[in-house]
Amino acid sequence: MVKKEIDEITGTETTGHEWDGLKELNTPLPRWWLWTFYASIVWAVFYWVMMPSWPLINDYARGIRGHSQRAIVMQEVAALQDLRGETGQALTDASLQDIQSTPNLLEFAMANGKAAFGDNCAPCHGSGGGGAIGYPNLNDDDWLWGGTLDDIHQTLLYGIRTDNDDARIGDMPAFGRDEILDADQVRDVASYVASLSGLETDPAADLANGETVYVDNCAVCHGDDGKGMAEVGAPNLADNIWLYGGDLNAIVHRIQIGGGGVMPAWVDRLDPVTLKSLAVYVHSLGGGE
């Protein structure tokens, strides 16, 4: 039989449950808390009925209201297109050169491009376009694929090493990993490349042999003088501007593993006006040709 009693310390009735001398007090939740809890349950059921909530196999329960955040975004995009009006249409029809030389179009493109850059490009290139290791600096005049308005626009549209048929494609072989060059050749050619920019070289390296290895394996893309070729995305090795680090170890590592970075194709992600605006904005950062 459950034995209830009054706790001497708290003056509260016990439930009659006892474990190893510990007695449970009968302290029910406050009624205001219970009513709030019950109201939350009622609200949850109401929300399930009215709003999108439950996931299904191939879709989701859309609710009586049929609310869709995506539909709201599409409405806002349409409103933005209306707001752009004639200026947006003029930007669509104008060439990149005409945009750059027409003050009102240039002003519109710069404002639009800056906003789009912050939303889409800054995570990799930095808010000011200064780049980072593996992500090009857009402020200098050193371009892998060319820095004219048309070059930048082309790169934005189709990306680099993407699955788009018009993407920029150009890979550096893994000379060390694939055993195209042996360890001594990698050491020598890395030191020779470092010497083109006046960097410190390996004292054990044979620079004359490094030059021979360079001419036989690297000059076809980077040129006999090491100044690169934008046609294939081969960087200038003689200007002391480095994408993956400019010390001797970084150069050796790149010769070992080869490869190259990937930039998304934006043609299916951003509208033509935004892409043109981005091209004009990036070109204006200080490194456009």
Coordinates of C-alpha atoms in Angstrom, one line a residue:
M1 CA 0.0 0.0 0.0
V2 CA 1.4 3.4 -1.0
K3 CA 2.2 5.4 2.1
K4 CA 2.0 9.2 1.7
E5 CA 3.2 11.6 4.3
I6 CA 4.3 15.2 4.8
D7 CA 8.0 15.9 4.4
E8 CA 9.3 17.5 7.6
I9 CA 11.8 19.9 5.8
T10 CA 9.7 21.2 2.9
G11 CA 6.2 20.6 4.3
T12 CA 5.3 19.1 0.9
E13 CA 3.3 15.8 0.6
T14 CA 5.3 12.9 -0.7
T15 CA 4.0 10.6 -3.5
G16 CA 4.6 7.5 -1.4
H17 CA 7.5 6.3 -3.5
E18 CA 10.8 5.6 -1.7
W19 CA 14.2 4.4 -3.0
D20 CA 16.9 3.6 -0.5
G21 CA 15.5 6.1 2.0
L22 CA 15.0 8.8 -0.6
K23 CA 11.4 9.9 -0.7
E24 CA 9.8 11.6 -3.8
L25 CA 8.0 14.9 -3.2
N26 CA 4.7 15.5 -4.9
T27 CA 5.5 18.8 -6.6
P28 CA 3.5 19.1 -9.9
L29 CA 4.4 21.5 -12.6
P30 CA 2.8 25.0 -12.4
R31 CA -0.5 25.2 -14.2
W32 CA 0.7 28.1 -16.3
W33 CA 3.6 25.9 -17.6
L34 CA 1.2 23.1 -18.4
W35 CA -1.2 25.3 -20.3
T36 CA 1.7 26.8 -22.2
F37 CA 2.8 23.2 -23.1
Y38 CA -0.7 22.2 -24.2
A39 CA -1.0 25.4 -26.3
S40 CA 2.3 24.6 -28.0
I41 CA 1.0 21.2 -29.0
V42 CA -2.1 22.7 -30.4
W43 CA -0.1 25.3 -32.3
A44 CA 2.2 22.6 -33.7
V45 CA -0.7 20.6 -35.1
F46 CA -2.1 23.8 -36.6
Y47 CA 1.3 24.6 -38.2
W48 CA 1.5 21.0 -39.6
V49 CA -1.8 21.5 -41.3
M50 CA -1.2 25.1 -42.6
M51 CA 2.5 25.1 -43.5
P52 CA 5.0 22.9 -45.3
S53 CA 6.2 20.5 -42.7
W54 CA 6.5 16.7 -43.2
P55 CA 9.0 15.3 -45.6
L56 CA 7.7 12.7 -48.1
I57 CA 9.5 10.2 -50.3
N58 CA 9.8 12.4 -53.3
D59 CA 8.3 15.7 -52.1
Y60 CA 7.0 17.3 -48.9
A61 CA 3.6 18.1 -47.3
R62 CA 2.9 21.6 -48.7
G63 CA 0.2 22.6 -46.2
I64 CA -3.1 24.4 -46.8
R65 CA -1.3 27.7 -47.4
G66 CA 1.1 26.3 -49.9
H67 CA 3.8 28.6 -48.6
S68 CA 7.1 28.3 -50.5
Q69 CA 10.3 30.3 -49.6
R70 CA 11.6 29.6 -53.1
A71 CA 8.5 31.2 -54.7
I72 CA 9.0 34.2 -52.5
V73 CA 12.6 34.5 -53.7
M74 CA 11.5 34.2 -57.4
Q75 CA 9.0 37.0 -56.8
E76 CA 11.7 39.1 -55.3
V77 CA 14.0 38.4 -58.3
A78 CA 11.2 39.3 -60.7
A79 CA 10.6 42.6 -58.7
L80 CA 14.4 43.3 -59.0
Q81 CA 14.2 42.7 -62.8
D82 CA 11.4 45.2 -63.0
L83 CA 13.3 47.7 -60.9
R84 CA 16.3 47.4 -63.2
G85 CA 14.0 48.4 -66.1
E86 CA 15.5 50.0 -69.1
T87 CA 19.0 50.2 -67.6
G88 CA 19.1 46.5 -67.1
Q89 CA 17.9 45.9 -70.6
A90 CA 20.5 48.3 -71.9
L91 CA 23.2 46.5 -70.1
T92 CA 22.0 43.2 -71.6
D93 CA 22.2 44.6 -75.1
A94 CA 25.5 46.6 -74.7
S95 CA 28.9 45.1 -75.3
L96 CA 31.4 45.1 -72.4
Q97 CA 33.4 47.9 -74.0
D98 CA 30.3 50.0 -74.4
I99 CA 29.3 49.5 -70.7
Q100 CA 32.8 50.6 -69.7
S101 CA 32.6 53.7 -71.8
T102 CA 29.0 54.7 -70.9
P103 CA 28.9 56.5 -67.5
N104 CA 25.3 55.5 -66.5
L105 CA 25.8 51.9 -67.6
L106 CA 29.2 51.7 -65.9
E107 CA 27.8 53.1 -62.6
F108 CA 25.0 50.5 -62.7
A109 CA 27.3 47.7 -63.6
M110 CA 29.8 48.6 -60.9
A111 CA 27.2 48.7 -58.1
N112 CA 25.6 45.4 -59.4
G113 CA 29.0 43.7 -59.8
K114 CA 30.2 44.7 -56.4
A115 CA 27.1 43.2 -54.7
A116 CA 27.4 40.0 -56.8
F117 CA 31.1 39.7 -56.1
G118 CA 30.5 39.8 -52.3
D119 CA 27.8 37.1 -52.6
N120 CA 29.5 34.8 -55.0
C121 CA 33.3 35.5 -55.4
A122 CA 34.5 36.9 -52.1
P123 CA 34.5 33.5 -50.2
C124 CA 37.5 32.4 -52.4
H125 CA 39.0 35.7 -53.7
G126 CA 38.5 37.8 -50.6
S127 CA 36.2 40.7 -50.2
G128 CA 38.7 43.0 -51.9
G129 CA 39.7 40.5 -54.5
G130 CA 43.2 40.0 -52.9
G131 CA 43.0 36.2 -53.2
A132 CA 44.8 33.6 -51.0
I133 CA 47.0 30.6 -51.5
G134 CA 45.3 28.7 -54.4
Y135 CA 42.9 31.6 -55.2
P136 CA 44.2 34.2 -57.6
N137 CA 44.7 37.8 -56.6
L138 CA 42.4 39.9 -58.9
N139 CA 44.0 43.2 -58.0
D140 CA 47.4 42.6 -59.8
D141 CA 48.1 42.4 -63.5
D142 CA 48.9 38.7 -63.5
W143 CA 46.3 36.6 -65.2
L144 CA 46.3 32.9 -65.9
W145 CA 43.7 33.2 -68.7
G146 CA 44.0 36.8 -69.7
G147 CA 42.7 39.9 -68.0
T148 CA 40.8 41.7 -70.7
L149 CA 37.0 42.3 -70.3
D150 CA 36.2 39.5 -72.7
D151 CA 38.7 37.2 -71.1
I152 CA 37.3 37.8 -67.6
H153 CA 33.7 37.4 -69.0
Q154 CA 34.6 34.1 -70.7
T155 CA 36.1 32.8 -67.5
L156 CA 33.1 33.8 -65.4
L157 CA 30.7 32.2 -67.9
Y158 CA 32.2 28.8 -68.2
G159 CA 34.7 28.5 -65.4
I160 CA 38.0 26.7 -65.2
R161 CA 38.3 22.9 -65.3
T162 CA 34.5 22.4 -65.0
D163 CA 32.3 19.9 -67.0
N164 CA 31.1 22.8 -69.2
D165 CA 32.2 22.2 -72.9
D166 CA 33.5 25.8 -73.1
A167 CA 35.4 25.8 -69.8
R168 CA 39.0 26.8 -69.6
I169 CA 41.0 23.6 -69.6
G170 CA 44.7 23.2 -68.8
D171 CA 46.4 20.9 -66.4
M172 CA 50.0 20.7 -65.3
P173 CA 51.4 17.2 -65.3
A174 CA 52.5 15.6 -62.0
F175 CA 56.1 15.4 -63.0
G176 CA 57.3 13.8 -59.8
R177 CA 54.3 11.7 -58.8
D178 CA 54.0 10.1 -62.2
E179 CA 57.7 9.6 -62.5
I180 CA 58.1 11.8 -65.5
L181 CA 61.1 13.3 -63.7
D182 CA 63.3 11.8 -61.1
A183 CA 64.0 13.5 -57.8
D184 CA 67.2 15.1 -58.9
Q185 CA 65.5 16.6 -62.0
V186 CA 62.7 17.9 -59.9
R187 CA 65.2 19.5 -57.5
D188 CA 67.1 21.1 -60.4
V189 CA 64.2 22.4 -62.4
A190 CA 62.5 23.8 -59.2
S191 CA 65.7 25.7 -58.4
Y192 CA 65.9 26.9 -62.0
V193 CA 62.3 28.2 -61.8
A194 CA 63.0 29.9 -58.5
S195 CA 66.0 31.6 -60.0
L196 CA 63.9 33.2 -62.7
S197 CA 62.3 35.3 -60.0
G198 CA 65.5 35.8 -58.0
L199 CA 64.4 33.4 -55.2
E200 CA 66.7 31.3 -53.1
T201 CA 67.8 28.0 -54.8
D202 CA 68.9 24.6 -53.5
P203 CA 72.7 24.7 -53.1
A204 CA 72.9 21.1 -54.3
A205 CA 70.9 21.9 -57.4
D206 CA 72.5 21.9 -60.9
L207 CA 70.9 25.0 -62.5
A208 CA 72.3 24.2 -65.9
N209 CA 70.6 20.8 -65.8
G210 CA 67.5 22.5 -64.4
E211 CA 67.4 24.8 -67.4
T212 CA 67.7 21.7 -69.7
V213 CA 64.8 20.0 -67.9
Y214 CA 62.8 23.1 -68.1
V215 CA 63.3 23.5 -71.8
D216 CA 62.4 19.9 -72.5
N217 CA 59.3 19.7 -70.2
C218 CA 58.0 23.2 -69.2
A219 CA 58.8 25.7 -71.9
V220 CA 56.1 24.3 -74.2
C221 CA 53.5 25.9 -71.8
H222 CA 55.4 28.5 -69.8
G223 CA 57.5 29.8 -72.7
D224 CA 61.3 29.8 -73.1
D225 CA 61.5 32.9 -70.9
G226 CA 59.1 31.5 -68.3
K227 CA 56.6 34.3 -68.8
G228 CA 53.7 31.9 -69.4
M229 CA 50.9 31.6 -71.9
A230 CA 47.4 32.8 -71.3
E231 CA 46.1 30.5 -74.1
V232 CA 46.7 27.5 -71.9
G233 CA 46.5 29.1 -68.5
A234 CA 50.2 28.7 -67.8
P235 CA 51.4 31.2 -65.2
N236 CA 54.3 33.6 -65.5
L237 CA 57.2 32.1 -63.6
A238 CA 59.5 35.1 -63.8
D239 CA 57.4 37.8 -62.0
N240 CA 57.6 36.5 -58.5
I241 CA 53.8 36.3 -58.2
W242 CA 52.8 32.9 -57.1
L243 CA 49.4 31.2 -56.8
Y244 CA 50.5 28.3 -54.5
G245 CA 53.3 29.9 -52.6
G246 CA 56.6 31.3 -53.8
D247 CA 59.3 29.5 -51.8
L248 CA 61.4 26.7 -53.1
N249 CA 59.4 24.0 -51.2
A250 CA 56.1 25.2 -52.7
I251 CA 57.6 25.1 -56.2
V252 CA 59.0 21.6 -55.7
H253 CA 55.6 20.4 -54.4
R254 CA 53.7 21.9 -57.4
I255 CA 56.2 20.1 -59.8
Q256 CA 55.6 16.9 -57.9
I257 CA 51.8 16.9 -57.9
G258 CA 50.9 19.1 -60.9
G259 CA 47.2 19.8 -61.3
G260 CA 45.4 23.1 -61.1
G261 CA 42.5 24.9 -59.4
V262 CA 38.8 24.8 -60.3
M263 CA 36.5 27.8 -60.7
P264 CA 32.7 27.2 -61.1
A265 CA 30.9 28.0 -64.3
W266 CA 28.4 30.8 -63.5
V267 CA 26.5 30.8 -66.8
D268 CA 23.7 28.7 -65.3
R269 CA 23.8 30.3 -61.9
L270 CA 23.8 34.1 -62.6
D271 CA 21.8 36.1 -65.2
P272 CA 23.5 37.8 -68.1
V273 CA 23.3 41.3 -66.6
T274 CA 25.0 40.1 -63.4
L275 CA 27.7 38.3 -65.3
K276 CA 28.5 41.4 -67.4
S277 CA 28.5 43.5 -64.2
L278 CA 30.9 41.1 -62.6
A279 CA 33.3 41.2 -65.5
V280 CA 33.3 45.0 -65.5
Y281 CA 33.7 45.1 -61.7
V282 CA 36.6 42.5 -61.6
H283 CA 38.3 44.3 -64.4
S284 CA 38.2 47.6 -62.5
L285 CA 39.8 46.2 -59.3
G286 CA 43.2 47.3 -60.6
G287 CA 44.6 44.3 -62.5
G288 CA 42.5 44.4 -65.7
E289 CA 44.4 44.5 -68.9

